[in-house]
Tab-separated table of C-alpha atoms in Angstrom:
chain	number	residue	atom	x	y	z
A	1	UNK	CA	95.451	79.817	105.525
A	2	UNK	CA	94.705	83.823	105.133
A	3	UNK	CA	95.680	85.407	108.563
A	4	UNK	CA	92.088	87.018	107.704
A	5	UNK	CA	88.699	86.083	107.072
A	6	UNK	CA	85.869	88.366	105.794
A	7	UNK	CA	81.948	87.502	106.599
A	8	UNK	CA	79.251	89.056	105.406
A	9	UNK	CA	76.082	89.253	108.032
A	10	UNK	CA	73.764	91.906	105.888
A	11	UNK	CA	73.946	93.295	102.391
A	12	UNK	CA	72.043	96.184	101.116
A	13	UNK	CA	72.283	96.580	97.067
A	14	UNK	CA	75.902	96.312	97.035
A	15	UNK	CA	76.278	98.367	100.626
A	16	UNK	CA	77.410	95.406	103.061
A	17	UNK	CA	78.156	94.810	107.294
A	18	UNK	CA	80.162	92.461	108.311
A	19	UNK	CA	82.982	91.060	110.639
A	20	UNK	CA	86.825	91.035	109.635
A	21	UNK	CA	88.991	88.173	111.443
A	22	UNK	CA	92.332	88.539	112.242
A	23	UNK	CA	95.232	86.724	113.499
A	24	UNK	CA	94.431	88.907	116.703
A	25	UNK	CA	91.078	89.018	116.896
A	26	UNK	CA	88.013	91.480	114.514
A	27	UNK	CA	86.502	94.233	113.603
A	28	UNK	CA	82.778	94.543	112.606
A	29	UNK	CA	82.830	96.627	108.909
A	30	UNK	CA	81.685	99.220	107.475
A	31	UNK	CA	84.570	100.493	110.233
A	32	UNK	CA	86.301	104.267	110.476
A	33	UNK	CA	90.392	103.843	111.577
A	34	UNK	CA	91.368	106.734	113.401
A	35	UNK	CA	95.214	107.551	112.682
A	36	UNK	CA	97.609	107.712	115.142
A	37	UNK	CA	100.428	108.473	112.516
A	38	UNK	CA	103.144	108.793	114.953
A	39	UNK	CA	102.059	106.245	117.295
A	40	UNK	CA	99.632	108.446	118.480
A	41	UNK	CA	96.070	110.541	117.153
A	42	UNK	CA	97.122	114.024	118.289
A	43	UNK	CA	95.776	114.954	121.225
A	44	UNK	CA	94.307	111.807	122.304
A	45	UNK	CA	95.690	108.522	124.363
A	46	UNK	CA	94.981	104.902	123.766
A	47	UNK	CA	92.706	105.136	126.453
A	48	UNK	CA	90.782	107.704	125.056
A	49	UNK	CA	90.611	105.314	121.722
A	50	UNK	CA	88.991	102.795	123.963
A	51	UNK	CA	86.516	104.620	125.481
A	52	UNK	CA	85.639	106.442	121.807
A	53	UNK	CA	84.553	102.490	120.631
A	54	UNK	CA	87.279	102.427	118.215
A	55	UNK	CA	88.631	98.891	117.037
A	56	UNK	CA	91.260	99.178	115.198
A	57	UNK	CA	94.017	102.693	114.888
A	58	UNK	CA	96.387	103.311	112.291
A	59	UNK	CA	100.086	103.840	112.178
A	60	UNK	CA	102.080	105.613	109.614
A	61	UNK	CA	105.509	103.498	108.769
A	62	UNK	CA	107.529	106.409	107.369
A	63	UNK	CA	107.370	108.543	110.194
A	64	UNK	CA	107.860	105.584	112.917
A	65	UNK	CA	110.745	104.139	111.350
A	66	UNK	CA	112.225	107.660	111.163
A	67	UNK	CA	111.823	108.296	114.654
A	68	UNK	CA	111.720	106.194	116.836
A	69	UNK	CA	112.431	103.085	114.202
A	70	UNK	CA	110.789	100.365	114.032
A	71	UNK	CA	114.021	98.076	115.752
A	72	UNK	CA	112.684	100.082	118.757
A	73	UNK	CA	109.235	99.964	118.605
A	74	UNK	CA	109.673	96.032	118.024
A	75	UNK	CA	111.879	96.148	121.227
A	76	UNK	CA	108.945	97.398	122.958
A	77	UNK	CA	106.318	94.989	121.955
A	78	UNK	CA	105.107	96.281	118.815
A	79	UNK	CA	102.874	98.894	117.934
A	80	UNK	CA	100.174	98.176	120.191
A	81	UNK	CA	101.809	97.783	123.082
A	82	UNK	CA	104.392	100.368	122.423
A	83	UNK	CA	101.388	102.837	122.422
A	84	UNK	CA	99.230	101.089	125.280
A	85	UNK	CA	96.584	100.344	122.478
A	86	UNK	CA	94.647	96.375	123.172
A	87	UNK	CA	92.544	96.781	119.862
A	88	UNK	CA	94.118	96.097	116.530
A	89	UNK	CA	96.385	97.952	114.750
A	90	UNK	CA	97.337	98.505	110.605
A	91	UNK	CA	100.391	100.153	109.282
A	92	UNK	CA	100.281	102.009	105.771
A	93	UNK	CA	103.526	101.392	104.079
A	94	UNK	CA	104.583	104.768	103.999
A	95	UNK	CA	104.528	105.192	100.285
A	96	UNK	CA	101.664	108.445	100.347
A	97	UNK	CA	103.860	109.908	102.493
A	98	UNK	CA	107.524	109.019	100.978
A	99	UNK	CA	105.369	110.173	96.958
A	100	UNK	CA	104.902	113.674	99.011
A	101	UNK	CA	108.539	114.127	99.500
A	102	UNK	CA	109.083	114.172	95.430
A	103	UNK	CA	111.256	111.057	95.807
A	104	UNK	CA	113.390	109.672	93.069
A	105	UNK	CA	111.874	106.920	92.074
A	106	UNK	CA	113.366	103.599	90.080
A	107	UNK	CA	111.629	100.024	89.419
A	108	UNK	CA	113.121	98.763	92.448
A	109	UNK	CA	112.262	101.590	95.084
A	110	UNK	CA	111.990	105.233	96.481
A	111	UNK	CA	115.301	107.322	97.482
A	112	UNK	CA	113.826	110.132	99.817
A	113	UNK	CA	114.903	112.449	102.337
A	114	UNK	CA	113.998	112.439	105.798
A	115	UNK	CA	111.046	115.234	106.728
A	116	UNK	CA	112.575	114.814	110.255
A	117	UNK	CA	116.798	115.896	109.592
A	118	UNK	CA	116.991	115.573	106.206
A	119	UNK	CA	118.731	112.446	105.798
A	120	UNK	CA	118.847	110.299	102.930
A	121	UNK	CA	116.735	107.073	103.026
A	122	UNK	CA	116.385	104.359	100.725
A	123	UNK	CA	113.237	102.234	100.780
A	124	UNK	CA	111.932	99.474	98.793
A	125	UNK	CA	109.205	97.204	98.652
A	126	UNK	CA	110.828	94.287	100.556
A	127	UNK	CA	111.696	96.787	103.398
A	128	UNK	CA	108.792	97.931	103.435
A	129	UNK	CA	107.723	94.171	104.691
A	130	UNK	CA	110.094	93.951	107.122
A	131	UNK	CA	109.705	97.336	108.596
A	132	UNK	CA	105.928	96.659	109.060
A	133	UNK	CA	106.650	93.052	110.266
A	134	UNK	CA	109.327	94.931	112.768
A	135	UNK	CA	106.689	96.975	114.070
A	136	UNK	CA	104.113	94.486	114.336
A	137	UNK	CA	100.542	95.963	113.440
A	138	UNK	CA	97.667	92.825	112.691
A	139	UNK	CA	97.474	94.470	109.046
A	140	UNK	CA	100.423	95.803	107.010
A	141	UNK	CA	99.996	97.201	103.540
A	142	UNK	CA	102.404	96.922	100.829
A	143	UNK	CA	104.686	99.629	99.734
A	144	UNK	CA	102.266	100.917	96.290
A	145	UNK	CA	103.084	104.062	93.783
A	146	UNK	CA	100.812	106.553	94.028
A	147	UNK	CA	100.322	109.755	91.326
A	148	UNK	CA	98.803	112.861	91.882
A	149	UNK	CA	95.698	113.998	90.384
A	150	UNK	CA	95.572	114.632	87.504
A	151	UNK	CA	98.365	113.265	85.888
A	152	UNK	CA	99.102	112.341	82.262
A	153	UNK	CA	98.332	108.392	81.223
A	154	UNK	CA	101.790	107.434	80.784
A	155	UNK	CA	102.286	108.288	84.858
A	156	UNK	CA	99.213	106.688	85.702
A	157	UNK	CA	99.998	103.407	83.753
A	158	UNK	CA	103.861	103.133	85.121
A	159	UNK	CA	102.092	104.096	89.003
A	160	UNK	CA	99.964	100.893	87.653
A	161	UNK	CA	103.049	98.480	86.215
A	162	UNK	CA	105.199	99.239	89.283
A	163	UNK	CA	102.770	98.645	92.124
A	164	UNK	CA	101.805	95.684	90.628
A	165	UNK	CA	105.828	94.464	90.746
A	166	UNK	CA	106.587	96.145	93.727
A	167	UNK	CA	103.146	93.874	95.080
A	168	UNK	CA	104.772	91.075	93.655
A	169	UNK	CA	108.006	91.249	96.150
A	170	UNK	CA	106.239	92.094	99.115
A	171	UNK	CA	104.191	88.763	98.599
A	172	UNK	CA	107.413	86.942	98.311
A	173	UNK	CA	109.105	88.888	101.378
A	174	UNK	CA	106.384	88.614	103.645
A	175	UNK	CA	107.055	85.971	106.227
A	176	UNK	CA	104.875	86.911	109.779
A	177	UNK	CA	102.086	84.819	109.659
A	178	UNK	CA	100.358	86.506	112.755
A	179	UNK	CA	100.293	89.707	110.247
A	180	UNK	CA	98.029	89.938	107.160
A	181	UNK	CA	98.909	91.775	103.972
A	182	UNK	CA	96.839	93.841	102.195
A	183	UNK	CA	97.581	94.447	98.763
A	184	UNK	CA	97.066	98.102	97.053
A	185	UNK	CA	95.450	98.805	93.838
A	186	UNK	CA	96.106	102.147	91.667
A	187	UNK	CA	94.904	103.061	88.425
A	188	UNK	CA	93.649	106.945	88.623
A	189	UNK	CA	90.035	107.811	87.684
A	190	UNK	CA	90.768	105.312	84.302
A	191	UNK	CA	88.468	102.550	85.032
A	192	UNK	CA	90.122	100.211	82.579
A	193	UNK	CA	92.934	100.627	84.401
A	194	UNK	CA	91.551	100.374	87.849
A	195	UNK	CA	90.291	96.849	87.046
A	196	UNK	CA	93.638	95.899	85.672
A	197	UNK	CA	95.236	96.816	88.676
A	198	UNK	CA	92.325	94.900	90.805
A	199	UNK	CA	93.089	91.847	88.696
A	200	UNK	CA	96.747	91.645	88.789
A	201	UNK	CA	96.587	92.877	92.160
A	202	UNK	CA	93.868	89.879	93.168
A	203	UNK	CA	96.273	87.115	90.794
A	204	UNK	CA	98.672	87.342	93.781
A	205	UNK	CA	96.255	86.562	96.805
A	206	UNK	CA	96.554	88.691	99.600
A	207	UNK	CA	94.577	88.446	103.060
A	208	UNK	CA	92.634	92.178	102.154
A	209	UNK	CA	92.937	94.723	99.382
A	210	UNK	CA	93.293	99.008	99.793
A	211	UNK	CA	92.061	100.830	96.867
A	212	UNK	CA	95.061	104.048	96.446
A	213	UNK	CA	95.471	107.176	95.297
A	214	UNK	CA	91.401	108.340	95.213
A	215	UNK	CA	90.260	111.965	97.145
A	216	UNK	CA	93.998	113.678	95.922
A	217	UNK	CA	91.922	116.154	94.245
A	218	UNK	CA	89.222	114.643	91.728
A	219	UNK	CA	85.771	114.944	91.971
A	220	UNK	CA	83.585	112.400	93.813
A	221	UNK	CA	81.724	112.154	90.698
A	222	UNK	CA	85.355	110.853	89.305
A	223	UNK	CA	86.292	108.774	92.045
A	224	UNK	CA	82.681	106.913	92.241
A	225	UNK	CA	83.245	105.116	88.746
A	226	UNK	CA	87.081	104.092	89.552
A	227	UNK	CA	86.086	103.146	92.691
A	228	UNK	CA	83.435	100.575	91.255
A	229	UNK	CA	85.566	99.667	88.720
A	230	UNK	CA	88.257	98.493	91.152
A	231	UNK	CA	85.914	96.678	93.720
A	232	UNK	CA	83.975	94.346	90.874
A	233	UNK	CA	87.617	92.475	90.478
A	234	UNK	CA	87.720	91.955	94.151
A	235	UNK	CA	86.981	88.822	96.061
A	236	UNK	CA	84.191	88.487	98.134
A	237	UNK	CA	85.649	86.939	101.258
A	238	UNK	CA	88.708	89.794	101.695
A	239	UNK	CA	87.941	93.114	103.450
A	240	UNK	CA	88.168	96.214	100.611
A	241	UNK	CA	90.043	99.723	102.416
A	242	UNK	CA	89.242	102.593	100.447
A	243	UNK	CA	92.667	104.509	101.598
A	244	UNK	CA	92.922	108.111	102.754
A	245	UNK	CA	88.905	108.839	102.966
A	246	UNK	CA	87.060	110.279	105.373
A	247	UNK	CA	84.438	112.770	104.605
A	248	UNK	CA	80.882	112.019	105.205
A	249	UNK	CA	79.481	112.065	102.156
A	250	UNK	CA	82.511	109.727	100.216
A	251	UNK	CA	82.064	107.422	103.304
A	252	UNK	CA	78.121	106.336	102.707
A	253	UNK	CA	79.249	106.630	98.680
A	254	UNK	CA	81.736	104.336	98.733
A	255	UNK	CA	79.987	102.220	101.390
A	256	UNK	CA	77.191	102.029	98.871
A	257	UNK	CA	79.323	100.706	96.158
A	258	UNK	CA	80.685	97.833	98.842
A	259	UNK	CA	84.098	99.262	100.547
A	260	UNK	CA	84.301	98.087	104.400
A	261	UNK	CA	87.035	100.290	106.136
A	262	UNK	CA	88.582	103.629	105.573
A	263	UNK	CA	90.854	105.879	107.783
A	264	UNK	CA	91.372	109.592	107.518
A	265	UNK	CA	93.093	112.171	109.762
A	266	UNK	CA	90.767	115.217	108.543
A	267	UNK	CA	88.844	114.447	111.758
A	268	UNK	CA	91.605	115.650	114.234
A	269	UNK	CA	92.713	117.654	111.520
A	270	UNK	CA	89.677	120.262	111.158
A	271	UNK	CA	89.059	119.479	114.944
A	272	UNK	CA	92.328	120.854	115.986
A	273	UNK	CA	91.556	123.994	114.148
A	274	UNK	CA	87.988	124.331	115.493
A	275	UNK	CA	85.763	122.722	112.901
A	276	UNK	CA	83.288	120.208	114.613
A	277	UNK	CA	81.538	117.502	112.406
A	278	UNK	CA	77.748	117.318	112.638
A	279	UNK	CA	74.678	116.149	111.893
A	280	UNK	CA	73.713	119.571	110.322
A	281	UNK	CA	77.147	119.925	108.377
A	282	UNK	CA	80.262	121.382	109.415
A	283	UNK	CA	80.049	123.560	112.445
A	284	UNK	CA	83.136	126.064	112.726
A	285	UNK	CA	82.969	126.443	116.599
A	286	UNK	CA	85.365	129.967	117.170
A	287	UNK	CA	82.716	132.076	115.351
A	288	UNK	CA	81.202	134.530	117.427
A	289	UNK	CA	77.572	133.414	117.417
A	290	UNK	CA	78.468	130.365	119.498
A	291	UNK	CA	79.634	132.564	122.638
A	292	UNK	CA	77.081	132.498	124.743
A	293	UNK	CA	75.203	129.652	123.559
A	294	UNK	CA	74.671	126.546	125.997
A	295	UNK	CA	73.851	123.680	123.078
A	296	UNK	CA	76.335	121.141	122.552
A	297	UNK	CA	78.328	120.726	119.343
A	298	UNK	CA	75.859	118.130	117.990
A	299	UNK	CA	72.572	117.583	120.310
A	300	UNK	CA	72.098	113.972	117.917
A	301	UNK	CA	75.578	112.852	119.509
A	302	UNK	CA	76.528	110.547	122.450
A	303	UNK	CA	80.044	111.264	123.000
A	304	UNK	CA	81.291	112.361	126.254
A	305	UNK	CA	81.963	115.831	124.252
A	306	UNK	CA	78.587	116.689	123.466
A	307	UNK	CA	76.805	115.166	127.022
A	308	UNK	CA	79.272	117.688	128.846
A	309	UNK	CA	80.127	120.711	127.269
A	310	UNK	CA	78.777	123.960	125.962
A	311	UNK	CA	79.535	125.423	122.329
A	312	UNK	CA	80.006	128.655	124.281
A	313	UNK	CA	82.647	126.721	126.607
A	314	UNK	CA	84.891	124.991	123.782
A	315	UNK	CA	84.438	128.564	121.758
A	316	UNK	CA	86.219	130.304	124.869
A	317	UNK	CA	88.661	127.353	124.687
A	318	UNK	CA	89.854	128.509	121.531
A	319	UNK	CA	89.540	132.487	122.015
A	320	UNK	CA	92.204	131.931	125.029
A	321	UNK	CA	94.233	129.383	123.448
A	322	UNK	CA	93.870	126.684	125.120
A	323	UNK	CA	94.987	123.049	123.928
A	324	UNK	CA	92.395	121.413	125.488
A	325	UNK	CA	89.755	122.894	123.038
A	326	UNK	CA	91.437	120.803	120.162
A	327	UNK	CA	91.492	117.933	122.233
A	328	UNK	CA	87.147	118.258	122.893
A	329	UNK	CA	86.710	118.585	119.223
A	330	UNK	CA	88.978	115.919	118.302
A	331	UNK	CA	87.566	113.785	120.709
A	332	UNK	CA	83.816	114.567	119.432
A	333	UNK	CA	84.789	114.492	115.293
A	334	UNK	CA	86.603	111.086	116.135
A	335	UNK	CA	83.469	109.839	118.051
A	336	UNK	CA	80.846	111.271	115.436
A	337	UNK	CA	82.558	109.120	112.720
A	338	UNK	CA	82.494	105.931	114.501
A	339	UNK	CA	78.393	106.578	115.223
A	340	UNK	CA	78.129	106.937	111.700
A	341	UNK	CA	79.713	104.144	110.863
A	342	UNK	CA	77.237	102.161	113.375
A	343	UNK	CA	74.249	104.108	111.482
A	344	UNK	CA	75.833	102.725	108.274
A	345	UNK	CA	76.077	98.742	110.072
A	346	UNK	CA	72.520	99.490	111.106
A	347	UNK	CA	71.124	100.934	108.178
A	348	UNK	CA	72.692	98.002	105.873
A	349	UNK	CA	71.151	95.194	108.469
A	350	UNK	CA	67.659	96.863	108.443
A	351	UNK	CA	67.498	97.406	104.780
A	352	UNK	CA	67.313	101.317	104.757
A	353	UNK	CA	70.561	102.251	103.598
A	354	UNK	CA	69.791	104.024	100.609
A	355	UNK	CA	67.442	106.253	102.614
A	356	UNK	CA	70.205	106.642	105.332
A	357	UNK	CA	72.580	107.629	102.340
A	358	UNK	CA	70.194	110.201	100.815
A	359	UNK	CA	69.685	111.858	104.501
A	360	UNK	CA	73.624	111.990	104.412
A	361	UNK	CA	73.816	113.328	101.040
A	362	UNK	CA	71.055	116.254	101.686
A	363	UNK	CA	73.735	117.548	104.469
A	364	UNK	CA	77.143	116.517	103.292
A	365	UNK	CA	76.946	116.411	99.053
């Protein structure tokens, strides 16, 4: 029995809407996952998660094992409750960030050094299991090798050979059944090698599968074709996470092609910084032509943002730095995401999506 269970209410072409099951309870796909890497999306509470519509957050292994560790976190209920979040939860296994660290890497794990004190850390597949179990999240992903783009065949094709071993002993490790396990497939832009990966990847029959190491650099163009190649060796019935994508225009690509959940921290990222997401493009809110003007970042959006506050308000925000201004346009780029992920639901159930892609496209491509 798979701790989840994929079903498919509406399908577009290859576009689809549906509901994931969990252990814990489900989430209604094509979804958005904010990331709370620390335990936390910066600047915002669990409550504010809530009220945003989210369903399920993620959290970023490396970083909570290093501080506060996971024997803590477990201590204090796990990962939801630790961070006063009902919805469900997912862990990545760390590995984007550990592969960011130039780790020394062997067929039976990473040796990195803490980003935190420096400290040397050794982490492996099978820990990787138990860290995630530790910390308790509905999903956990398994500990995958992923290469830069581009990088020469020979790196690709070991990335390829070890993730597929390294999937191998988190299968066997794996003991919560509460918990599912996604599996991770690599492969580069080589689409031969994306649907060996999706095969041997599929052989070992986990509860949901993450497509790795796309949008590090290629072209959408590139990632498209790899993408495709990947998902046409996937099982029906088991949810498909394109990893580490969030940008409009990749999210009703890849949707189109038949992916049901991504996460991305670019939202709070650019929002932070002042960059609001909207239906008109990118809207970069401390530039002087916003100072006295009384429209909202996006007059097509709903969130609590938008119905309250002036451009000309969050632009002063910034001008006098204060943090509250990267909290608003968090808030907003967080909620904008999850409406256009219910376009997307909407759009697949009514039969328009490829007209609701092309209106994306026109702003975003």
């Amino acid at each position: 029995m798979h701790p989840v269970r994929f079903e498919t209410i509406a399908r577009d072409g290859s576009a689809r809407t549906g509901i994931a099951y969990t252990a814990r309870g489900s989430y209604r796909t094509p979804c958005f996952m904010p990331v709370g890497t620390r335990g936390a999306i910066k600047y915002l509470s669990a409550a504010d998660y809530e009220d945003l519509g989210a369903e399920i957050v993620l959290g970023n292994t490396y970083h909570l094992m290093l501080r506060p560790g996971a024997e803590t976190v477990a201590a204090l209920g796990g990962l939801g409750r630790f961070a006063g979040w009902n919805g469900l939860t997912l862990t990545d296994s760390g590995g984007f960030q550990v592969f960011s660290l130039d780790p020394d890497v062997d067929d039976d794990g990473v040796t990195f050094k803490s980003t935190y004190d420096g400290s040397t850390h050794r982490f492996t597949p099978e820990l990787a299991v138990t860290t995630q179990e530790l910390l308790g999240a509905d999903i956990q992903m398994v500990l995958d090798v992923c290469p830069p783009l581009p990088s020469p065949p020979e790196v690709i094709r070991t990335a390829v050979d070890r993730t597929a071993a390294w999937a191998a002993m988190a299968r066997k490790t794996h003991r919560r059944d509460d918990q599912a396990l996604f599996g991770i497939v690599q492969g580069g832009t080589s689409e031969s090698l994306r649907a060996e990966s999706a095969q041997r990847t599929v052989a070992l029959d986990f509860d949901g599968y993450g497509i790795g190491g796309l949008s590090v650099g290629e072209t959408r163009g590139e990632m498209v074709p790899a993408l495709v190649a990947a998902l046409a060796n996937m099982p029906e019935a088991r949810p498909r996470y394109l990893m580490g994508v969030g940008d409009p225009a990749s999210l009703v690509e890849a949707v189109a092609v038949g992916v049901d959940q991504f996460d991305c921290v670019m939202q709070t990222r650019i929002g932070r910084h002042g960059t609001a997401l909207t239906s008109g493009g990118k809207l970069h809110i401390k530039n002087a032509k916003h100072m006295v003007s009384d429209e909202p970042l996006d007059a097509d959006c709903s969130c609590v943002v938008c119905v309250r506050h002036s451009r000309g308000y969050i632009r002063h925000l910034f001008q006098v730095g204060e943090p509250t201004a990267s909290r608003l346009v968090s808030l907003h780029n967080v909620s904008w995401t999850l409406q256009l992920m219910d376009k997307m639901r909407s759009a697949i159930a009514t039969g328009t999506f490829d007209s609701f892609r092309r209106q994306v496209l026109a702003v975003w491509a």
